[in-house]
Amino acid sequence: MDGTLLSYSNLAIFLSGALLMAMVAALLTVKSNVMRLSFLCSGLIGLAMVSTAIPWFAVLLTLGFGFHLYQANLLKQKAPLLVSACATGLLVLLLAGHLFFALHLAWLLIAILLLSGSGFLIDNESQLASSLKLQTEPEVYVENSPLASFPDKQQLRQKYNELSNEDSLAAAVIVLRLEGFAQVNQHIGRDFGDLLLSQSANRIKGLLDGDEVFYLAEHAKLAHLGGLNFAFICDLQRQNHLHQQLIKKIIGATLKPFNVANCTIEVKVRASYVHLNEQSTDFDDLISHAYLALDSHPAKQIVAYHRQMTIEHLEQQARLTELANISFADEFELFFQPVIRNDDGQIEFLELLLRWQHPTQGTLSASRFIKDIRIAGLGYSLATFVIERAGELAMALRIEGISVPLSVNLFGPEMLNEEFVDFVYGIIGEHQLRAGDLILECPLHLFTSLDDKGRAMIARLNSLGLKVCVDGLGENPVLLSKLPSLSVEYIKVSPALTADFSNQNNIRSLVSGMVEMHNQQQTKVIFEGVETLDQLKFVKSLKAYASQGYYYGHPLSSLGLMSWLKQWLQAQEN
């Protein structure tokens, strides 16, 4: 009998020590305070039960196991829940053994040891993330937000899904983007910016009362997509262009100034639309198409989405990927097109035109990829390539005794810096170029918006012997007051002013006045886009200095520049 008591005593001591170490380890591992409390209570009750041999502690232990099993179920983790359930089941079996077979209470500690093992299986990171999510979710939805009353993107999606199931549906989704809030938030605060956004949305909402706009919720037709973007769905079965009329009304209404915080503020709106009957796509793609239309034409107020936009976007992404490892010398080439004087038919200069010999898209003009070049951060590298190649061609012409200047195009304002000017200076010295051998063509919108630093760089290039040609007069609106200040060698008139001869009488006086003004300033006016003899006669009647266009030939590769020039000069002599 004494041996049996001694054996049970040793077992109790061993299991108590093991339980103590297991509980300490579990408490250090588990991050949840509730689970820590559960482990601690279970351990203390078990030790008290063994040390006092009071059976009623087994009842408390059973309740503790039940609480622990409930908490394990809340964790939504299978492993700790399964171990906790096994420990509870084992406790029930050991209690039955104690009641019916006089099993010693020390054996119940085995169930507590198994329970403590569940603490090592708890994924504390997942538990912490869930806790943080519960804490932050109430902040995502701001009940007092001025825009909380507008339907959200999900409600717009539901309405779209309803309409997409209808046959022969004629409707369009219109996406509106409000602009001008960056300065509002910066100067008068985000709260006032949200208030102004709400006022703008309510002003738009008031214009959508007609039956042609679908309800998205009770008494609500305008959805807030997030940020500065809103949307509504317009029924076009009665009138195909109704959505365009609504957009124009909205633009006109938002142009009216707002009064916020005693400040008068103007907000602009841009819109794009996608026809539902033309799109076999899901809702997310449709909204993406509307956003793509807005992003593809940032200067337009109203943009209609076309599938070609997606094709061009995918092509641009492919070009950007290819530009990461491109070799300018292998894939880029300079073409040339002559500028011919109107009085004697001689070459004034040759414009060098950049082309990309794309492996899949064919020969691409600069207008197709210059934006991609600047996005990829390769503008300066490509500019130096073009200048160096132009310098080589100019030197080759001089060696052959041919005195014909070459012009190159400026890609963007970032080229007008000290590093670029120093590089041009080096090319001039390396190839022994003379003043007037190279001409720099600069877009009109860039030239008229030059800051003091940009004008200083232009002056430095002039001092190096580079003449300046301003390109694109007539493409974009320009203040007439700025035109007389363009002290440059050449100015090119856009093809748009020579293409439509049905309105010659309407534009003749305007263009003739500009030509005469620049002639008085000793600026040589060149008309681009001359394709026919009638156009050439019209240009000559305006007393323009020179012409350029397909009438004299399409752009050709500079690889054949020398032979073409020799043939041209020989033909002129004959």
mmCIF file of N, CA and C in Angstrom, residues 253-315:
data_model
loop_
_atom_site.group_PDB
_atom_site.id
_atom_site.type_symbol
_atom_site.label_atom_id
_atom_site.label_comp_id
_atom_site.label_asym_id
_atom_site.label_seq_id
_atom_site.Cartn_x
_atom_site.Cartn_y
_atom_site.Cartn_z
ATOM 1 N N ALA A 253 -22.999 73.061 -65.790
ATOM 2 C CA ALA A 253 -23.408 73.325 -64.409
ATOM 3 C C ALA A 253 -22.213 73.371 -63.467
ATOM 4 N N THR A 254 -21.233 72.500 -63.678
ATOM 5 C CA THR A 254 -20.068 72.462 -62.780
ATOM 6 C C THR A 254 -19.124 73.629 -63.016
ATOM 7 N N LEU A 255 -19.235 74.265 -64.174
ATOM 8 C CA LEU A 255 -18.377 75.421 -64.423
ATOM 9 C C LEU A 255 -18.775 76.624 -63.581
ATOM 10 N N LYS A 256 -19.998 76.602 -63.045
ATOM 11 C CA LYS A 256 -20.421 77.704 -62.180
ATOM 12 C C LYS A 256 -19.647 77.650 -60.871
ATOM 13 N N PRO A 257 -19.125 78.778 -60.398
ATOM 14 C CA PRO A 257 -18.279 78.770 -59.184
ATOM 15 C C PRO A 257 -19.045 78.285 -57.954
ATOM 16 N N PHE A 258 -18.289 77.653 -57.030
ATOM 17 C CA PHE A 258 -18.824 77.216 -55.747
ATOM 18 C C PHE A 258 -18.332 78.155 -54.657
ATOM 19 N N ASN A 259 -19.146 78.307 -53.638
ATOM 20 C CA ASN A 259 -18.754 79.123 -52.489
ATOM 21 C C ASN A 259 -18.548 78.199 -51.294
ATOM 22 N N VAL A 260 -17.288 77.982 -50.912
ATOM 23 C CA VAL A 260 -16.934 77.099 -49.806
ATOM 24 C C VAL A 260 -15.984 77.851 -48.883
ATOM 25 N N ALA A 261 -16.335 77.914 -47.603
ATOM 26 C CA ALA A 261 -15.480 78.554 -46.590
ATOM 27 C C ALA A 261 -15.134 79.981 -47.004
ATOM 28 N N ASN A 262 -16.153 80.693 -47.501
ATOM 29 C CA ASN A 262 -15.979 82.085 -47.929
ATOM 30 C C ASN A 262 -14.995 82.226 -49.082
ATOM 31 N N CYS A 263 -14.798 81.137 -49.824
ATOM 32 C CA CYS A 263 -13.916 81.170 -50.986
ATOM 33 C C CYS A 263 -14.706 80.754 -52.222
ATOM 34 N N THR A 264 -14.444 81.409 -53.341
ATOM 35 C CA THR A 264 -15.079 81.061 -54.601
ATOM 36 C C THR A 264 -14.140 80.145 -55.377
ATOM 37 N N ILE A 265 -14.614 78.944 -55.667
ATOM 38 C CA ILE A 265 -13.761 77.913 -56.265
ATOM 39 C C ILE A 265 -14.440 77.371 -57.510
ATOM 40 N N GLU A 266 -13.636 77.102 -58.550
ATOM 41 C CA GLU A 266 -14.144 76.533 -59.787
ATOM 42 C C GLU A 266 -13.710 75.075 -59.896
ATOM 43 N N VAL A 267 -14.629 74.227 -60.315
ATOM 44 C CA VAL A 267 -14.375 72.803 -60.478
ATOM 45 C C VAL A 267 -14.651 72.426 -61.933
ATOM 46 N N LYS A 268 -13.803 71.572 -62.480
ATOM 47 C CA LYS A 268 -13.991 71.100 -63.848
ATOM 48 C C LYS A 268 -14.386 69.626 -63.821
ATOM 49 N N VAL A 269 -15.119 69.219 -64.847
ATOM 50 C CA VAL A 269 -15.534 67.819 -64.948
ATOM 51 C C VAL A 269 -15.209 67.307 -66.342
ATOM 52 N N ARG A 270 -14.726 66.075 -66.393
ATOM 53 C CA ARG A 270 -14.498 65.382 -67.657
ATOM 54 C C ARG A 270 -15.348 64.112 -67.652
ATOM 55 N N ALA A 271 -15.735 63.666 -68.829
ATOM 56 C CA ALA A 271 -16.651 62.530 -68.912
ATOM 57 C C ALA A 271 -16.230 61.581 -70.019
ATOM 58 N N SER A 272 -16.475 60.306 -69.771
ATOM 59 C CA SER A 272 -16.328 59.278 -70.800
ATOM 60 C C SER A 272 -17.564 58.393 -70.745
ATOM 61 N N TYR A 273 -17.859 57.727 -71.840
ATOM 62 C CA TYR A 273 -19.026 56.850 -71.851
ATOM 63 C C TYR A 273 -18.743 55.601 -72.676
ATOM 64 N N VAL A 274 -19.420 54.528 -72.270
ATOM 65 C CA VAL A 274 -19.281 53.224 -72.936
ATOM 66 C C VAL A 274 -20.686 52.719 -73.253
ATOM 67 N N HIS A 275 -20.930 52.369 -74.497
ATOM 68 C CA HIS A 275 -22.229 51.833 -74.900
ATOM 69 C C HIS A 275 -22.344 50.380 -74.456
ATOM 70 N N LEU A 276 -23.424 50.070 -73.762
ATOM 71 C CA LEU A 276 -23.603 48.712 -73.248
ATOM 72 C C LEU A 276 -23.861 47.710 -74.361
ATOM 73 N N ASN A 277 -24.589 48.110 -75.384
ATOM 74 C CA ASN A 277 -24.916 47.165 -76.453
ATOM 75 C C ASN A 277 -23.725 46.836 -77.338
ATOM 76 N N GLU A 278 -22.605 47.553 -77.155
ATOM 77 C CA GLU A 278 -21.410 47.277 -77.946
ATOM 78 C C GLU A 278 -20.386 46.467 -77.160
ATOM 79 N N GLN A 279 -20.637 46.254 -75.878
ATOM 80 C CA GLN A 279 -19.645 45.614 -75.019
ATOM 81 C C GLN A 279 -20.163 44.280 -74.490
ATOM 82 N N SER A 280 -19.519 43.208 -74.875
ATOM 83 C CA SER A 280 -19.817 41.894 -74.299
ATOM 84 C C SER A 280 -18.778 41.627 -73.216
ATOM 85 N N THR A 281 -18.907 42.329 -72.113
ATOM 86 C CA THR A 281 -17.882 42.265 -71.079
ATOM 87 C C THR A 281 -18.539 42.386 -69.717
ATOM 88 N N ASP A 282 -17.755 42.133 -68.671
ATOM 89 C CA ASP A 282 -18.325 42.257 -67.335
ATOM 90 C C ASP A 282 -18.213 43.700 -66.842
ATOM 91 N N PHE A 283 -18.745 43.924 -65.676
ATOM 92 C CA PHE A 283 -18.858 45.288 -65.171
ATOM 93 C C PHE A 283 -17.487 45.921 -64.931
ATOM 94 N N ASP A 284 -16.575 45.169 -64.327
ATOM 95 C CA ASP A 284 -15.260 45.728 -64.009
ATOM 96 C C ASP A 284 -14.507 46.154 -65.263
ATOM 97 N N ASP A 285 -14.602 45.342 -66.326
ATOM 98 C CA ASP A 285 -13.953 45.722 -67.591
ATOM 99 C C ASP A 285 -14.590 46.973 -68.168
ATOM 100 N N LEU A 286 -15.903 47.077 -68.038
ATOM 101 C CA LEU A 286 -16.598 48.251 -68.570
ATOM 102 C C LEU A 286 -16.123 49.532 -67.882
ATOM 103 N N ILE A 287 -16.016 49.504 -66.560
ATOM 104 C CA ILE A 287 -15.525 50.677 -65.834
ATOM 105 C C ILE A 287 -14.076 50.959 -66.195
ATOM 106 N N SER A 288 -13.284 49.894 -66.357
ATOM 107 C CA SER A 288 -11.888 50.079 -66.760
ATOM 108 C C SER A 288 -11.793 50.735 -68.126
ATOM 109 N N HIS A 289 -12.690 50.376 -69.025
ATOM 110 C CA HIS A 289 -12.715 50.993 -70.356
ATOM 111 C C HIS A 289 -13.029 52.488 -70.254
ATOM 112 N N ALA A 290 -13.961 52.827 -69.385
ATOM 113 C CA ALA A 290 -14.300 54.245 -69.215
ATOM 114 C C ALA A 290 -13.106 55.014 -68.656
ATOM 115 N N TYR A 291 -12.419 54.443 -67.675
ATOM 116 C CA TYR A 291 -11.223 55.084 -67.128
ATOM 117 C C TYR A 291 -10.127 55.207 -68.193
ATOM 118 N N LEU A 292 -9.978 54.164 -69.005
ATOM 119 C CA LEU A 292 -8.964 54.187 -70.060
ATOM 120 C C LEU A 292 -9.230 55.311 -71.047
ATOM 121 N N ALA A 293 -10.497 55.521 -71.382
ATOM 122 C CA ALA A 293 -10.846 56.612 -72.305
ATOM 123 C C ALA A 293 -10.447 57.962 -71.718
ATOM 124 N N LEU A 294 -10.714 58.162 -70.423
ATOM 125 C CA LEU A 294 -10.343 59.429 -69.780
ATOM 126 C C LEU A 294 -8.834 59.611 -69.746
ATOM 127 N N ASP A 295 -8.105 58.531 -69.437
ATOM 128 C CA ASP A 295 -6.648 58.628 -69.322
ATOM 129 C C ASP A 295 -5.963 58.757 -70.677
ATOM 130 N N SER A 296 -6.589 58.202 -71.717
ATOM 131 C CA SER A 296 -5.974 58.240 -73.049
ATOM 132 C C SER A 296 -6.039 59.625 -73.678
ATOM 133 N N HIS A 297 -7.028 60.420 -73.289
ATOM 134 C CA HIS A 297 -7.200 61.757 -73.869
ATOM 135 C C HIS A 297 -7.398 62.772 -72.743
ATOM 136 N N PRO A 298 -6.337 63.084 -72.005
ATOM 137 C CA PRO A 298 -6.483 63.981 -70.851
ATOM 138 C C PRO A 298 -6.880 65.399 -71.210
ATOM 139 N N ALA A 299 -6.716 65.789 -72.466
ATOM 140 C CA ALA A 299 -7.054 67.158 -72.855
ATOM 141 C C ALA A 299 -8.508 67.311 -73.289
ATOM 142 N N LYS A 300 -9.240 66.195 -73.464
ATOM 143 C CA LYS A 300 -10.625 66.256 -73.935
ATOM 144 C C LYS A 300 -11.584 66.212 -72.756
ATOM 145 N N GLN A 301 -12.680 66.962 -72.876
ATOM 146 C CA GLN A 301 -13.697 66.955 -71.827
ATOM 147 C C GLN A 301 -14.644 65.775 -71.959
ATOM 148 N N ILE A 302 -14.952 65.365 -73.181
ATOM 149 C CA ILE A 302 -15.863 64.257 -73.430
ATOM 150 C C ILE A 302 -15.160 63.254 -74.330
ATOM 151 N N VAL A 303 -15.078 62.009 -73.872
ATOM 152 C CA VAL A 303 -14.376 60.966 -74.624
ATOM 153 C C VAL A 303 -15.265 59.734 -74.716
ATOM 154 N N ALA A 304 -15.454 59.234 -75.926
ATOM 155 C CA ALA A 304 -16.191 57.994 -76.132
ATOM 156 C C ALA A 304 -15.204 56.840 -76.214
ATOM 157 N N TYR A 305 -15.498 55.767 -75.497
ATOM 158 C CA TYR A 305 -14.596 54.615 -75.537
ATOM 159 C C TYR A 305 -14.777 53.843 -76.843
ATOM 160 N N HIS A 306 -13.649 53.434 -77.435
ATOM 161 C CA HIS A 306 -13.648 52.560 -78.597
ATOM 162 C C HIS A 306 -12.684 51.408 -78.337
ATOM 163 N N ARG A 307 -12.953 50.272 -78.941
ATOM 164 C CA ARG A 307 -12.090 49.106 -78.727
ATOM 165 C C ARG A 307 -10.654 49.382 -79.131
ATOM 166 N N GLN A 308 -10.454 50.308 -80.074
ATOM 167 C CA GLN A 308 -9.109 50.634 -80.517
ATOM 168 C C GLN A 308 -8.268 51.180 -79.374
ATOM 169 N N MET A 309 -8.913 51.812 -78.392
ATOM 170 C CA MET A 309 -8.183 52.341 -77.237
ATOM 171 C C MET A 309 -7.518 51.218 -76.455
ATOM 172 N N THR A 310 -8.246 50.117 -76.281
ATOM 173 C CA THR A 310 -7.669 48.973 -75.571
ATOM 174 C C THR A 310 -6.516 48.384 -76.361
ATOM 175 N N ILE A 311 -6.684 48.281 -77.675
ATOM 176 C CA ILE A 311 -5.604 47.755 -78.521
ATOM 177 C C ILE A 311 -4.370 48.640 -78.414
ATOM 178 N N GLU A 312 -4.576 49.964 -78.505
ATOM 179 C CA GLU A 312 -3.444 50.886 -78.416
ATOM 180 C C GLU A 312 -2.798 50.836 -77.035
ATOM 181 N N HIS A 313 -3.623 50.658 -75.995
ATOM 182 C CA HIS A 313 -3.066 50.565 -74.643
ATOM 183 C C HIS A 313 -2.205 49.317 -74.498
ATOM 184 N N LEU A 314 -2.679 48.186 -75.017
ATOM 185 C CA LEU A 314 -1.892 46.957 -74.947
ATOM 186 C C LEU A 314 -0.614 47.071 -75.766
ATOM 187 N N GLU A 315 -0.711 47.727 -76.918
ATOM 188 C CA GLU A 315 0.486 47.939 -77.735
ATOM 189 C C GLU A 315 1.488 48.822 -77.006
#
